[in-house]
Short mmCIF file of C-alpha atoms in Angstrom, two decimals:
data_model
loop_
_atom_site.label_atom_id
_atom_site.label_comp_id
_atom_site.label_asym_id
_atom_site.label_seq_id
_atom_site.Cartn_x
_atom_site.Cartn_y
_atom_site.Cartn_z
CA MET H 1220 24.58 -21.20 -2.05
CA ALA H 1221 23.42 -23.02 -5.16
CA SER H 1222 20.50 -24.49 -3.20
CA HIS H 1223 18.91 -21.08 -2.57
CA THR H 1224 15.84 -21.05 -4.78
CA ARG H 1225 13.09 -18.47 -4.49
CA ARG H 1226 11.12 -20.90 -2.32
CA LYS H 1227 14.00 -20.93 0.17
CA VAL H 1228 15.05 -17.30 -0.16
CA LEU H 1229 11.80 -15.40 -0.54
CA LYS H 1230 9.59 -17.96 1.07
CA GLY H 1231 6.66 -15.88 2.20
CA ALA H 1232 4.29 -17.92 0.06
CA ALA H 1233 5.84 -21.19 1.24
CA VAL H 1234 5.39 -20.53 4.95
CA VAL H 1235 1.77 -19.43 4.75
CA ALA H 1236 -0.59 -22.34 5.38
CA ALA H 1237 -2.93 -23.27 2.55
CA ALA H 1238 -6.56 -22.19 2.84
CA GLY H 1239 -9.56 -23.89 1.30
CA GLY H 1240 -11.72 -22.18 -1.28
CA GLY H 1241 -14.35 -22.77 -3.87
CA VAL H 1242 -16.78 -21.28 -6.31
CA LEU H 1243 -19.66 -19.45 -4.69
CA GLY H 1244 -22.53 -17.36 -6.00
CA GLY H 1245 -23.90 -14.06 -4.72
CA GLY H 1246 -25.77 -10.95 -5.74
CA VAL H 1247 -24.93 -7.50 -4.34
CA GLY H 1248 -23.67 -4.19 -5.65
CA PRO H 1249 -24.65 -2.04 -8.60
CA GLY H 1250 -24.99 -4.89 -11.05
CA PRO H 1251 -24.78 -8.69 -11.16
CA LEU H 1252 -21.97 -9.69 -8.83
CA THR H 1253 -20.37 -13.10 -8.53
CA THR H 1254 -17.96 -14.22 -5.83
CA VAL H 1255 -15.63 -16.53 -7.73
CA ALA H 1256 -13.21 -17.73 -5.10
CA ARG H 1257 -12.77 -16.99 -1.44
CA ALA H 1258 -10.01 -17.51 1.07
CA ASN H 1259 -11.17 -19.04 4.34
CA PRO H 1260 -8.12 -18.60 6.57
CA ALA H 1261 -8.04 -19.20 10.26
CA PRO H 1262 -8.05 -15.95 12.27
CA PRO H 1263 -4.53 -14.47 12.25
CA LYS H 1264 -2.49 -15.32 15.31
CA SER H 1265 -0.55 -12.30 16.48
CA THR H 1266 2.03 -12.65 19.19
CA THR H 1267 3.06 -9.03 18.83
CA THR H 1268 1.81 -5.99 20.67
CA GLY H 1269 0.61 -3.06 18.62
CA SER H 1270 -0.61 -3.00 15.05
CA ILE H 1271 0.50 -4.60 11.82
CA PRO H 1272 -0.01 -1.65 9.44
CA PHE H 1273 0.48 -3.66 6.25
CA LEU H 1274 -2.51 -5.85 7.15
CA GLU H 1275 -4.85 -3.06 8.22
CA GLY H 1276 -6.76 -0.12 6.85
CA ALA H 1277 -6.02 0.61 3.21
CA PHE H 1278 -3.56 -2.34 3.13
CA ALA H 1279 -6.01 -4.97 4.37
CA PRO H 1280 -6.04 -7.83 1.83
CA ALA H 1281 -9.13 -8.55 -0.22
CA THR H 1282 -10.61 -11.85 0.89
CA GLU H 1283 -12.49 -12.87 -2.25
CA GLU H 1284 -12.53 -12.60 -6.00
CA LEU H 1285 -15.36 -10.49 -7.37
CA THR H 1286 -16.92 -9.95 -10.77
CA ALA H 1287 -19.32 -7.03 -11.14
CA PHE H 1288 -21.02 -5.75 -14.31
CA GLY H 1289 -22.52 -2.39 -15.18
CA LEU H 1290 -20.69 -0.30 -12.60
CA ASP H 1291 -22.21 2.93 -11.30
CA VAL H 1292 -20.46 6.08 -12.52
CA VAL H 1293 -20.46 9.61 -11.12
CA GLY H 1294 -19.67 11.94 -14.01
CA ARG H 1295 -18.95 10.84 -17.56
CA ILE H 1296 -16.35 8.37 -18.83
CA PRO H 1297 -14.54 9.62 -21.98
CA ARG H 1298 -15.73 7.51 -24.90
CA ASP H 1299 -12.23 7.11 -26.31
CA LEU H 1300 -11.13 5.13 -23.24
CA ASP H 1301 -11.51 1.69 -24.77
CA GLY H 1302 -9.61 -0.99 -22.88
CA ARG H 1303 -8.75 -2.22 -19.39
CA TYR H 1304 -7.17 -0.44 -16.45
CA LEU H 1305 -5.26 -3.08 -14.48
CA ARG H 1306 -3.20 -2.90 -11.31
CA ASN H 1307 -1.22 -5.59 -9.50
CA GLY H 1308 -0.28 -5.83 -5.85
CA PRO H 1309 0.42 -8.20 -2.95
CA ASN H 1310 -2.75 -9.72 -1.49
CA ALA H 1311 -1.89 -12.40 1.04
CA LEU H 1312 -4.07 -15.48 0.91
CA GLY H 1313 -4.61 -17.55 4.05
CA ILE H 1314 -2.44 -15.86 6.70
CA GLU H 1315 -2.40 -17.89 9.91
CA ASP H 1316 0.45 -16.18 11.72
CA VAL H 1317 1.39 -12.55 11.11
CA ARG H 1318 4.97 -13.33 12.15
CA VAL H 1319 5.49 -15.00 8.77
CA HIS H 1320 3.87 -12.19 6.79
CA HIS H 1321 5.70 -9.57 4.76
CA TRP H 1322 3.72 -7.23 2.53
CA MET H 1323 6.05 -7.58 -0.45
CA LEU H 1324 5.60 -11.37 -0.41
CA GLY H 1325 1.81 -11.40 -0.57
CA ASP H 1326 0.28 -13.42 -3.39
CA GLY H 1327 -0.29 -11.25 -6.44
CA MET H 1328 -3.81 -10.04 -7.14
CA VAL H 1329 -4.72 -8.07 -10.27
CA HIS H 1330 -7.63 -5.63 -10.16
CA GLY H 1331 -9.19 -4.45 -13.40
CA VAL H 1332 -11.97 -2.27 -14.83
CA ARG H 1333 -13.16 -2.70 -18.42
CA LEU H 1334 -14.12 0.58 -20.15
CA ARG H 1335 -15.86 0.80 -23.50
CA GLY H 1336 -18.14 3.30 -25.23
CA GLY H 1337 -18.40 5.56 -22.18
CA ARG H 1338 -19.41 2.67 -19.91
CA ALA H 1339 -17.71 0.75 -17.12
CA GLU H 1340 -18.59 -2.75 -18.26
CA TRP H 1341 -17.02 -4.73 -15.44
CA TYR H 1342 -14.71 -4.94 -12.47
CA ARG H 1343 -12.73 -8.07 -11.70
CA ASN H 1344 -10.05 -9.00 -9.19
CA ARG H 1345 -8.13 -12.25 -9.53
CA TRP H 1346 -5.25 -13.88 -7.68
CA VAL H 1347 -2.39 -14.86 -9.96
CA ARG H 1348 -2.51 -18.66 -9.99
CA SER H 1349 0.87 -19.91 -8.89
CA THR H 1350 1.00 -23.52 -7.76
CA GLN H 1351 0.60 -22.48 -4.13
CA VAL H 1352 -2.29 -20.10 -4.79
CA ALA H 1353 -4.07 -22.80 -6.78
CA ALA H 1354 -3.59 -25.22 -3.87
CA LYS H 1355 -4.92 -22.69 -1.34
CA LEU H 1356 -8.01 -22.19 -3.47
CA GLY H 1357 -8.56 -25.92 -3.86
CA GLU H 1358 -7.80 -25.85 -7.58
CA THR H 1359 -5.62 -28.05 -9.75
CA TYR H 1360 -2.61 -26.32 -11.24
CA PRO H 1361 -2.56 -26.98 -15.01
CA GLY H 1362 0.75 -28.12 -16.45
CA PRO H 1363 4.22 -28.67 -14.99
CA VAL H 1364 5.42 -26.63 -12.02
CA PRO H 1365 7.69 -23.83 -13.28
CA PRO H 1366 11.04 -23.12 -11.58
CA ASP H 1367 10.97 -20.46 -8.86
CA ASP H 1368 7.19 -20.33 -9.05
CA PHE H 1369 5.60 -17.30 -7.40
CA ALA H 1370 2.28 -15.43 -7.76
CA CYS H 1371 3.81 -12.36 -9.44
CA ASN H 1372 2.62 -9.36 -7.44
CA THR H 1373 4.47 -6.26 -8.62
CA HIS H 1374 3.40 -5.04 -12.07
CA VAL H 1375 1.06 -5.92 -14.90
CA ILE H 1376 2.03 -4.83 -18.41
CA PRO H 1377 0.84 -5.20 -22.01
CA TYR H 1378 3.19 -6.81 -24.48
CA LYS H 1379 2.27 -7.56 -28.11
CA GLY H 1380 -1.31 -8.52 -27.34
CA ARG H 1381 -0.49 -10.33 -24.09
CA ILE H 1382 -1.02 -9.28 -20.48
CA LEU H 1383 1.91 -10.15 -18.21
CA ALA H 1384 2.12 -10.06 -14.40
CA THR H 1385 5.75 -9.51 -13.39
CA GLN H 1386 8.01 -10.09 -10.39
CA GLU H 1387 11.70 -9.70 -9.65
CA GLY H 1388 14.28 -12.09 -8.31
CA GLY H 1389 13.36 -15.43 -9.86
CA PRO H 1390 10.04 -16.24 -11.48
CA LEU H 1391 8.95 -15.90 -15.06
CA PRO H 1392 6.04 -13.53 -15.67
CA TYR H 1393 2.57 -15.04 -15.68
CA GLU H 1394 0.34 -14.44 -18.69
CA LEU H 1395 -3.28 -13.43 -18.00
CA ASP H 1396 -6.22 -13.42 -20.36
CA GLY H 1397 -8.55 -10.48 -20.96
CA GLU H 1398 -10.72 -11.48 -17.99
CA LEU H 1399 -7.68 -11.72 -15.68
CA ASN H 1400 -7.60 -15.51 -15.52
CA THR H 1401 -4.09 -16.96 -15.30
CA VAL H 1402 -2.99 -18.66 -18.51
CA ARG H 1403 0.57 -19.88 -17.91
CA PRO H 1404 4.12 -18.69 -17.15
CA TYR H 1405 5.42 -16.86 -20.21
CA ASP H 1406 8.99 -17.29 -21.51
CA PHE H 1407 8.86 -15.22 -24.70
CA ARG H 1408 8.49 -18.07 -27.14
CA SER H 1409 10.90 -20.33 -25.23
CA THR H 1410 13.75 -17.80 -25.41
CA LEU H 1411 13.96 -16.56 -21.81
CA ARG H 1412 15.87 -18.76 -19.38
CA GLY H 1413 15.62 -17.57 -15.81
CA PRO H 1414 14.02 -14.46 -14.31
CA LEU H 1415 12.79 -11.32 -16.00
CA ALA H 1416 12.15 -8.37 -13.64
CA ALA H 1417 9.41 -6.52 -11.82
CA HIS H 1418 10.06 -3.36 -13.84
CA THR H 1419 10.61 -3.51 -17.56
CA LYS H 1420 11.09 -0.60 -19.99
CA TYR H 1421 9.46 -0.63 -23.39
CA ASP H 1422 11.12 1.54 -26.04
CA ALA H 1423 8.25 2.21 -28.45
CA THR H 1424 10.52 3.59 -31.19
CA ALA H 1425 12.83 0.57 -31.21
CA ASP H 1426 10.00 -1.86 -30.35
CA GLU H 1427 12.17 -3.41 -27.62
CA LEU H 1428 11.34 -4.55 -24.10
CA HIS H 1429 14.28 -4.19 -21.68
CA ALA H 1430 14.85 -5.60 -18.19
CA ILE H 1431 17.58 -5.97 -15.56
CA ALA H 1432 17.32 -9.33 -13.80
CA TYR H 1433 19.01 -10.34 -10.55
CA TYR H 1434 19.17 -13.53 -8.50
CA PRO H 1435 20.66 -14.23 -5.04
CA THR H 1436 23.23 -16.78 -6.24
CA TRP H 1437 24.55 -14.76 -9.21
CA ASP H 1438 27.79 -12.78 -9.24
CA HIS H 1439 26.25 -10.53 -11.90
CA VAL H 1440 22.99 -9.05 -13.11
CA ARG H 1441 21.59 -9.57 -16.60
CA HIS H 1442 20.43 -7.09 -19.18
CA ILE H 1443 17.62 -8.69 -21.15
CA VAL H 1444 16.27 -7.39 -24.44
CA VAL H 1445 13.14 -8.80 -26.05
CA ASP H 1446 13.31 -7.67 -29.69
CA ARG H 1447 10.54 -6.73 -32.12
CA THR H 1448 9.97 -10.43 -32.95
CA GLY H 1449 8.98 -11.12 -29.34
CA ARG H 1450 12.06 -13.22 -28.62
CA ALA H 1451 14.65 -12.59 -25.92
CA ARG H 1452 18.20 -12.10 -27.15
CA PRO H 1453 21.09 -13.74 -25.26
CA ALA H 1454 21.42 -11.74 -22.05
CA THR H 1455 24.36 -9.43 -21.31
CA ARG H 1456 25.98 -10.22 -17.95
CA ILE H 1457 27.18 -7.28 -15.85
CA PRO H 1458 29.47 -8.30 -12.95
CA VAL H 1459 28.41 -6.98 -9.53
CA ALA H 1460 29.45 -7.90 -6.00
CA ASP H 1461 27.30 -8.99 -3.05
CA ALA H 1462 24.14 -9.93 -5.03
CA PRO H 1463 22.31 -6.58 -4.69
CA MET H 1464 18.57 -6.13 -4.97
CA MET H 1465 17.91 -4.18 -8.19
CA HIS H 1466 14.23 -3.37 -8.16
CA ASP H 1467 14.26 -0.93 -11.07
CA PHE H 1468 16.55 0.60 -13.70
CA ALA H 1469 16.36 3.20 -16.47
CA LEU H 1470 16.76 3.42 -20.21
CA THR H 1471 17.90 6.17 -22.57
CA GLU H 1472 18.34 6.07 -26.34
CA LYS H 1473 22.05 5.28 -25.83
CA TYR H 1474 22.34 3.59 -22.43
CA VAL H 1475 20.92 1.11 -19.98
CA VAL H 1476 21.18 2.81 -16.58
CA ILE H 1477 21.89 0.34 -13.75
CA VAL H 1478 21.63 1.44 -10.12
CA ASP H 1479 23.70 -0.71 -7.74
CA VAL H 1480 22.14 -0.16 -4.32
CA PRO H 1481 23.52 -1.13 -0.87
CA ILE H 1482 20.75 -3.67 -0.24
CA THR H 1483 22.41 -7.03 -0.66
CA PHE H 1484 21.66 -10.71 -0.17
CA ASP H 1485 22.48 -12.06 3.29
CA ALA H 1486 23.13 -15.80 3.03
CA ALA H 1487 23.26 -16.22 6.82
CA ALA H 1488 19.86 -14.58 7.17
CA ALA H 1489 18.50 -16.88 4.46
CA GLU H 1490 19.86 -19.95 6.26
CA ALA H 1491 18.26 -18.70 9.48
CA GLY H 1492 14.87 -18.51 7.77
CA ALA H 1493 14.53 -14.76 7.25
CA LEU H 1494 11.48 -13.95 5.14
CA VAL H 1495 13.40 -11.32 3.17
CA PRO H 1496 17.16 -12.01 3.45
CA TYR H 1497 18.22 -8.69 1.92
CA GLU H 1498 19.86 -6.18 4.25
CA TRP H 1499 21.17 -2.64 4.07
CA ASN H 1500 24.93 -3.02 3.60
CA ASP H 1501 27.09 0.02 4.41
CA ARG H 1502 30.14 -1.82 3.04
CA HIS H 1503 28.60 -1.99 -0.44
CA PRO H 1504 29.26 1.29 -2.30
CA MET H 1505 26.35 2.80 -4.18
CA ARG H 1506 26.97 3.51 -7.84
CA ILE H 1507 25.34 4.08 -11.21
CA GLY H 1508 26.37 2.09 -14.27
CA LEU H 1509 25.93 3.08 -17.92
CA LEU H 1510 25.83 0.12 -20.30
CA PRO H 1511 25.85 1.19 -23.98
CA ARG H 1512 22.82 -0.19 -25.80
CA ALA H 1513 25.00 -0.49 -28.91
CA GLY H 1514 27.39 -2.81 -27.04
CA GLY H 1515 30.44 -2.32 -24.84
CA THR H 1516 31.41 -2.32 -21.18
CA THR H 1517 29.61 -0.72 -18.28
CA ARG H 1518 31.02 2.55 -16.96
CA TRP H 1519 30.45 3.04 -13.22
CA PHE H 1520 29.98 6.26 -11.21
CA GLU H 1521 30.01 6.22 -7.41
CA ILE H 1522 27.34 8.31 -5.65
CA ASP H 1523 26.12 9.02 -2.13
CA SER H 1524 23.89 6.32 -0.71
CA VAL H 1525 20.13 6.65 -0.95
CA TYR H 1526 17.43 4.08 -1.41
CA TYR H 1527 16.55 4.34 -5.10
CA SER H 1528 12.98 3.13 -5.34
CA HIS H 1529 11.47 3.79 -8.79
CA THR H 1530 12.49 5.41 -12.06
CA LEU H 1531 10.44 8.24 -13.48
CA ASN H 1532 12.43 8.38 -16.74
CA ALA H 1533 15.91 8.93 -18.15
CA TYR H 1534 17.27 10.56 -21.30
CA ASP H 1535 20.46 11.68 -23.03
CA GLN H 1536 21.25 15.39 -23.02
CA GLY H 1537 24.47 16.36 -24.79
CA ASP H 1538 27.40 14.98 -22.79
CA THR H 1539 25.17 14.06 -19.85
CA VAL H 1540 22.66 11.39 -18.92
CA VAL H 1541 19.69 12.62 -16.88
CA MET H 1542 17.72 10.27 -14.66
CA GLU H 1543 14.72 11.27 -12.54
CA TYR H 1544 13.60 8.94 -9.79
CA ILE H 1545 11.99 8.48 -6.38
CA GLY H 1546 14.48 8.14 -3.53
CA PHE H 1547 14.26 7.44 0.21
CA PRO H 1548 16.88 8.52 2.76
CA ALA H 1549 19.46 5.89 3.65
CA PRO H 1550 19.31 3.40 5.21
CA PHE H 1551 16.21 1.59 3.97
CA TYR H 1552 15.14 -1.73 5.46
CA ALA H 1553 13.58 -3.96 2.81
CA ALA H 1554 13.02 -6.73 5.36
CA GLY H 1555 11.31 -4.30 7.70
CA ARG H 1556 11.55 -3.92 11.44
CA GLY H 1557 8.75 -6.08 12.73
CA MET H 1558 5.84 -4.21 11.15
CA GLY H 1559 4.99 -6.64 8.35
CA GLY H 1560 6.58 -4.71 5.50
CA PRO H 1561 9.51 -2.50 4.49
CA SER H 1562 10.66 0.28 6.77
CA ALA H 1563 12.00 3.72 5.86
CA THR H 1564 13.93 6.34 7.80
CA GLY H 1565 12.23 9.20 6.00
CA SER H 1566 9.80 10.08 3.26
CA PRO H 1567 10.38 9.50 -0.47
CA THR H 1568 11.02 12.51 -2.69
CA LEU H 1569 11.35 13.22 -6.41
CA ASP H 1570 15.02 13.68 -7.32
CA ARG H 1571 17.34 13.85 -10.33
CA TRP H 1572 20.80 12.53 -11.10
CA THR H 1573 22.77 14.28 -13.86
CA ILE H 1574 25.73 12.15 -14.97
CA ASP H 1575 28.49 14.12 -16.69
CA LEU H 1576 30.24 11.79 -19.14
CA ARG H 1577 33.24 14.12 -19.54
CA THR H 1578 34.08 14.74 -15.89
CA GLY H 1579 32.72 11.54 -14.40
CA GLN H 1580 30.77 13.55 -11.82
CA VAL H 1581 27.17 12.94 -10.78
CA ARG H 1582 25.07 15.89 -9.60
CA SER H 1583 22.03 15.22 -7.43
CA THR H 1584 19.09 17.65 -7.43
CA ARG H 1585 15.91 17.66 -5.33
CA LEU H 1586 12.94 18.29 -7.63
CA ASP H 1587 10.14 18.10 -5.07
CA ASP H 1588 10.42 17.46 -1.34
CA ARG H 1589 6.77 16.45 -0.87
CA PRO H 1590 6.31 12.79 0.09
CA GLN H 1591 5.43 10.88 -3.10
CA GLU H 1592 5.90 7.60 -4.93
CA PHE H 1593 4.93 5.60 -8.03
CA PRO H 1594 6.20 8.01 -10.71
CA ARG H 1595 4.78 7.73 -14.24
CA ILE H 1596 5.00 9.57 -17.55
CA ASN H 1597 3.42 9.34 -20.98
CA GLU H 1598 4.84 5.89 -21.75
CA SER H 1599 5.57 6.75 -25.40
CA LEU H 1600 8.46 8.88 -24.07
CA VAL H 1601 10.31 6.18 -22.13
CA SER H 1602 14.07 6.74 -22.78
CA ARG H 1603 13.41 10.21 -24.30
CA ARG H 1604 13.05 13.64 -22.77
CA HIS H 1605 9.68 14.29 -21.19
CA ARG H 1606 8.01 17.39 -19.82
CA TYR H 1607 5.22 16.05 -17.61
CA ALA H 1608 5.21 13.50 -14.82
CA TYR H 1609 2.68 12.11 -12.34
CA THR H 1610 3.19 10.83 -8.79
CA ALA H 1611 1.04 9.80 -5.80
CA CYS H 1612 0.99 10.51 -2.08
CA ALA H 1613 -0.94 8.21 0.26
CA ALA H 1614 -0.60 9.22 3.91
CA GLU H 1615 -1.33 5.70 5.13
CA MET H 1616 1.64 4.35 3.17
CA TRP H 1617 4.12 6.71 4.81
CA ARG H 1618 2.71 5.93 8.25
CA ALA H 1619 3.16 2.22 7.56
CA TYR H 1620 6.71 2.67 6.27
CA GLU H 1621 7.90 4.99 9.04
CA ALA H 1622 6.06 3.83 12.16
CA ALA H 1623 8.40 1.02 13.18
CA ASP H 1624 9.84 3.14 16.00
CA GLY H 1625 6.38 4.28 17.12
CA ALA H 1626 6.86 7.82 15.77
CA TYR H 1627 4.33 8.56 13.06
CA PRO H 1628 5.07 11.13 10.36
CA ASP H 1629 3.84 14.69 10.61
CA GLU H 1630 0.12 15.16 9.96
CA LYS H 1631 0.95 17.33 6.95
CA PHE H 1632 1.06 14.04 4.98
CA ALA H 1633 -2.15 13.92 2.97
CA ASN H 1634 -3.64 12.10 -0.01
CA TYR H 1635 -3.07 13.61 -3.43
CA LEU H 1636 -1.85 13.11 -6.97
CA VAL H 1637 0.82 15.41 -8.39
CA LYS H 1638 1.34 16.59 -11.95
CA HIS H 1639 4.88 17.89 -12.48
CA ASP H 1640 5.84 20.32 -15.26
CA MET H 1641 9.58 19.81 -15.63
CA ALA H 1642 9.98 22.70 -18.09
CA ARG H 1643 8.53 25.23 -15.63
CA SER H 1644 9.60 23.51 -12.39
CA SER H 1645 5.98 23.74 -11.29
CA ARG H 1646 3.36 21.30 -10.09
CA GLN H 1647 -0.36 20.88 -9.61
CA LEU H 1648 -2.01 18.81 -6.89
CA HIS H 1649 -5.30 16.96 -7.03
CA ARG H 1650 -6.26 16.46 -3.41
CA PHE H 1651 -8.38 13.72 -1.88
CA PRO H 1652 -10.05 13.61 1.57
CA ARG H 1653 -8.50 12.26 4.72
CA GLY H 1654 -8.63 8.47 4.62
CA ALA H 1655 -8.96 8.39 0.82
CA ALA H 1656 -5.67 6.58 0.15
CA VAL H 1657 -4.69 6.98 -3.50
CA GLY H 1658 -2.68 4.58 -5.65
CA GLU H 1659 -0.35 4.93 -8.61
CA PRO H 1660 -1.44 7.36 -11.37
CA VAL H 1661 -1.36 6.02 -14.93
CA PHE H 1662 -1.45 8.41 -17.91
CA VAL H 1663 -3.53 7.43 -20.94
CA PRO H 1664 -3.24 9.58 -24.10
CA ARG H 1665 -6.44 10.86 -25.64
CA ARG H 1666 -7.21 9.37 -29.02
CA GLY H 1667 -5.61 11.65 -31.62
CA ALA H 1668 -3.59 13.56 -29.00
CA ARG H 1669 -0.84 15.87 -30.22
CA ASP H 1670 0.37 17.26 -26.89
CA GLU H 1671 2.31 15.19 -24.37
CA ASP H 1672 -0.28 15.76 -21.62
CA ASP H 1673 -3.39 15.55 -23.79
CA GLY H 1674 -5.11 12.65 -22.10
CA TYR H 1675 -6.30 11.21 -18.83
CA VAL H 1676 -4.86 10.14 -15.49
CA LEU H 1677 -6.40 7.04 -13.89
CA ALA H 1678 -5.94 5.90 -10.29
CA TYR H 1679 -7.67 3.76 -7.70
CA VAL H 1680 -8.76 5.82 -4.68
CA ASN H 1681 -10.23 4.42 -1.49
CA ASP H 1682 -13.59 5.92 -0.54
CA PRO H 1683 -13.76 5.84 3.27
CA ASP H 1684 -17.47 6.70 3.28
CA ARG H 1685 -18.38 3.67 1.15
CA GLY H 1686 -15.71 1.38 2.55
CA ALA H 1687 -14.84 0.58 -1.05
CA THR H 1688 -12.74 1.95 -3.91
CA ASP H 1689 -13.35 4.25 -6.87
CA LEU H 1690 -11.50 4.33 -10.16
CA VAL H 1691 -10.97 8.06 -10.64
CA ILE H 1692 -10.45 9.55 -14.10
CA LEU H 1693 -8.87 13.03 -14.29
CA SER H 1694 -8.23 15.26 -17.28
CA ALA H 1695 -4.44 15.64 -17.37
CA GLN H 1696 -4.83 19.18 -18.77
CA ASP H 1697 -7.29 20.15 -16.01
CA PHE H 1698 -5.50 18.22 -13.32
CA ASP H 1699 -6.76 20.04 -10.24
CA GLY H 1700 -10.31 20.29 -11.57
CA HIS H 1701 -13.21 18.00 -10.81
CA PRO H 1702 -12.74 14.37 -11.89
CA LEU H 1703 -14.25 13.50 -15.24
CA ALA H 1704 -15.59 10.32 -13.68
CA ARG H 1705 -15.57 8.26 -10.51
CA ILE H 1706 -16.36 4.61 -11.17
CA ARG H 1707 -17.83 2.87 -8.13
CA ILE H 1708 -16.17 -0.48 -7.48
CA PRO H 1709 -18.19 -2.80 -5.21
CA GLY H 1710 -15.21 -3.70 -3.05
CA ARG H 1711 -11.86 -2.47 -1.81
CA VAL H 1712 -8.69 -2.34 -3.86
CA PRO H 1713 -5.90 -2.48 -1.25
CA LEU H 1714 -2.92 -0.18 -1.56
CA GLY H 1715 -0.54 -2.05 -3.81
CA PHE H 1716 2.02 -1.57 -6.51
CA HIS H 1717 1.89 -0.92 -10.26
CA GLY H 1718 -0.50 -1.03 -13.16
CA SER H 1719 -1.10 -0.25 -16.82
CA TRP H 1720 -3.70 0.81 -19.29
CA ILE H 1721 -4.27 -2.08 -21.72
CA PRO H 1722 -5.90 -0.55 -24.82
CA ASP H 1723 -8.01 -2.61 -27.18
CA ALA H 1724 -6.32 -3.27 -30.48
#
């Protein structure tokens, strides 16, 4: 077991053949456009019948790095949006055989738009330069090879003036510069040993960055805190059985909320060469753990099995802990069922767990049964009670997740963003046309805002008429009204994972 490194366990990047690349010049689009690097893979060899949904349509990987200046805008960009909107996601580079492809293992690519003074100054997309990505692009990797190296593909976050691309299960985050070039793996001033996580939680009041890290050979998971000095404290080890996959977690003012899901490491599958050796395990009980932030032991609460996907937020409320999240019906197949990505047995919904500390009971409540994912709030309220939340529905994503048995979801699945008002149990939808797959919504507060929802919601939305993507800016307080602006990107941003607004200092 000790020999299972990320290259052996999650070896999607290792089994994809390297592709040549180089620096090319070009000139198309609304402003000067430069093609910086291009993958030149052989045509994919498919020995399967039927489609590979995670390589097609809105999921189709970008094949080149672009830089475009002076983007066209429909509408007007708010002048107080001064910074970069960035989003990370898997973007496989050099696929030769779709049998060794899994969406979640695609090389990370960060897409970004620079806004300043009411203008969209530039769009860039860049692969995260792991050693293997650098080799595929014909570049020299600068510096020593880090342990468990991987082109982090899950999130991109700001932290104390740095931009970090993150991944779970092994690698350190990669630092990017303001133009999305890869700088180096980042270990928090030489204080972090081992993995961080895909999803971190930043407590703005405490000025702390929290993470729950897992690894296939550990008999525990680790709670990591990076304090206000930018250094990681010694990690707290929480014993767990079966090496579960812990993609996300939650934070309140008092507790770290750990969700122990029945997706566990399968050593036999790893030895047999499985791309993703994590399987649904009915023998592994699902439970929620509360680890006191002030120190102490974890208290566990058993719950009915679901696939817990992403945290919206959590907070303390009297003698209870409330956690709102996106959940899929059980079982959930992280390794997929031959379709090139994960596979679900139903659509994701917005739900709530209420953990009663006196009785030890956990109550589950359905908040919205519409299909939706990628929940976000005003990030200043992480670990504290919020009123408003934002989620996304992309019909093409649900079809990809649920089509493994050939039965596509009902046509009622559409493309929209949702604004939830938790105080009123109400919601507003901003709808997009058929084929306009929409990504994660990110809330950005208006400069000088006093209300929680006084600001903007930004999301990448595919434009099927252009065959490209728009960055759409909505007013959060006029959510179902016309967009304030649609920024025309001269290329496609594939459906991917998570992003952040990186404000200028």
